[in-house]
Coordinates of C-alpha atoms in Angstrom, one line a residue:
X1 CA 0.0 0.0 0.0
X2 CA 1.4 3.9 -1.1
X3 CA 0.5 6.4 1.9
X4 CA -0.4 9.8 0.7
X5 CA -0.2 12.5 2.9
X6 CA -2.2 16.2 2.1
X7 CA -1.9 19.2 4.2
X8 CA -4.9 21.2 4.5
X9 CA -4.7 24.8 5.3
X10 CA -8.4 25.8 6.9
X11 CA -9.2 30.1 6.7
X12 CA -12.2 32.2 7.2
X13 CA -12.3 33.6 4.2
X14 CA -15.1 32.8 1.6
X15 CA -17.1 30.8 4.7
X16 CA -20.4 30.0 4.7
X17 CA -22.7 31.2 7.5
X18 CA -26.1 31.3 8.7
X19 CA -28.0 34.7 8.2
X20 CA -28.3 34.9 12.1
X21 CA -24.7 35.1 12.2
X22 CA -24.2 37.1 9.2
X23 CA -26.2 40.1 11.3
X24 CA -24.0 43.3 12.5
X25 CA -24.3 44.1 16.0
X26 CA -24.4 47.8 16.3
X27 CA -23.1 48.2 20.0
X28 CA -24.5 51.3 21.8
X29 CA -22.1 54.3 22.2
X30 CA -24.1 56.6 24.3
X31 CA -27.7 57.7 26.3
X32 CA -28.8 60.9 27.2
X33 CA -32.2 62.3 28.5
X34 CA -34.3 65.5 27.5
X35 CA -35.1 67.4 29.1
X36 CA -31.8 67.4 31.7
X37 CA -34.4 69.1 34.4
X38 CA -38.0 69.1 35.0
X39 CA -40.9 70.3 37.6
X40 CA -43.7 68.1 38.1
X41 CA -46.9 69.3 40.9
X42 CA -47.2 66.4 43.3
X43 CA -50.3 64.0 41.5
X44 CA -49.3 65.3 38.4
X45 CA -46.9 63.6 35.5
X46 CA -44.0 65.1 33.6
X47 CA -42.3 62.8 30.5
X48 CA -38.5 62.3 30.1
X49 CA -37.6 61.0 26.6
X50 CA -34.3 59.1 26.1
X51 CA -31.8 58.8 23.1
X52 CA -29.9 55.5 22.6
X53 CA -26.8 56.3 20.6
X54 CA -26.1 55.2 17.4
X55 CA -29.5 55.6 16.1
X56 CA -29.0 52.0 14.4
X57 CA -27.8 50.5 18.0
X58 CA -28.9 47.0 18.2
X59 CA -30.2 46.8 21.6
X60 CA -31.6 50.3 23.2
X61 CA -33.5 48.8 25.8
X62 CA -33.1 50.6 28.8
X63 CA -34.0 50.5 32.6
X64 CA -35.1 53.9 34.8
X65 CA -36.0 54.3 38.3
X66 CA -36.3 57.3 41.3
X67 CA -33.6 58.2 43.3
X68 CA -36.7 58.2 45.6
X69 CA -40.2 56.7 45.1
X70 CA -41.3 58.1 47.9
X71 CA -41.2 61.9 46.3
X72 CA -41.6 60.9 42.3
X73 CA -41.9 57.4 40.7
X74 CA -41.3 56.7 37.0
X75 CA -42.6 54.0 34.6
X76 CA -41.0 53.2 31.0
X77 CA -42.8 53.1 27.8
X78 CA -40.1 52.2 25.0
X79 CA -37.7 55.2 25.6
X80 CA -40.7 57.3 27.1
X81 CA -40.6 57.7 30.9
X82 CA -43.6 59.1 33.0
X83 CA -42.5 60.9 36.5
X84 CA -45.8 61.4 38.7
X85 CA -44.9 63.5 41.9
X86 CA -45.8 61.7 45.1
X87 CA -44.3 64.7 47.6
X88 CA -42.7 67.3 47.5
X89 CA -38.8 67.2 47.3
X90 CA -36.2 66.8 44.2
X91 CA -35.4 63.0 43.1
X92 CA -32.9 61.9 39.9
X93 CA -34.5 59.6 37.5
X94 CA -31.6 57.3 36.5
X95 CA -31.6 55.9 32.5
X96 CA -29.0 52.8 32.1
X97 CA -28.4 51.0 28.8
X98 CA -29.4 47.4 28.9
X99 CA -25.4 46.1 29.2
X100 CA -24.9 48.7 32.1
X101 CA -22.5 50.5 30.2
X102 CA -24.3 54.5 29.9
X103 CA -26.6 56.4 32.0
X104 CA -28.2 59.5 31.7
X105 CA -29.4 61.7 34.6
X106 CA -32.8 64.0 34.6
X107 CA -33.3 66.0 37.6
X108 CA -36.8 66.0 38.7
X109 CA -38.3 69.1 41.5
X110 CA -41.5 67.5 43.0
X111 CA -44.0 71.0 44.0
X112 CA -46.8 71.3 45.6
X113 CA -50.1 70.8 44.4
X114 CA -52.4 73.8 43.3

């Protein structure tokens, strides 16, 4: 019997992939939060709108929350937040990007009703 040996050299280039593979992830860069400062009457609602950077980001799911529920909460629609003064006082509503790496910052003044 002959014995035939090959080498093989094995690259990337040229292979084939599944179409889940072959999508970009577009990795977020930044978050910010307009307006930077709002009033709100205690009872009453106030919206904070935040911006996911690169507009084509992949993920821009985001979480929010009071510095204190006691004086303002805030609930998330999409990029949408809602601030409804509880009492009066001054919280920070916190943004954070999904992978923890941005935050954004809205200073909220709860006044009183009337």
């Amino acid at each position: 019997k002959d014995v035939m040996t090959r080498t093989v050299k094995i690259s990337g280039v040229g292979r084939p992939y599944l179409a889940e593979e072959g999508t970009e992830t577009v990795s977020v860069t930044g978050l910010t939060v307009s307006p930077a400062s709002a009033s709100v009457k205690v009872g009453a609602t106030t919206t904070l709108t935040f911006t996911v950077k690169p507009d084509g980001a992949s993920d821009k799911a985001i979480s929010v929350h009071s510095s204190d529920p006691q004086t303002a909460t805030v609930t998330l629609n999409g990029l949408v937040a809602t601030v409804k003064g509880v009492k009066q006082g001054s919280v920070s509503i916190v943004g954070m990007t999904a992978d923890g790496n941005f935050v954004a910052v809205a200073a909220v003044t709860v006044s009183a009703a009337g």
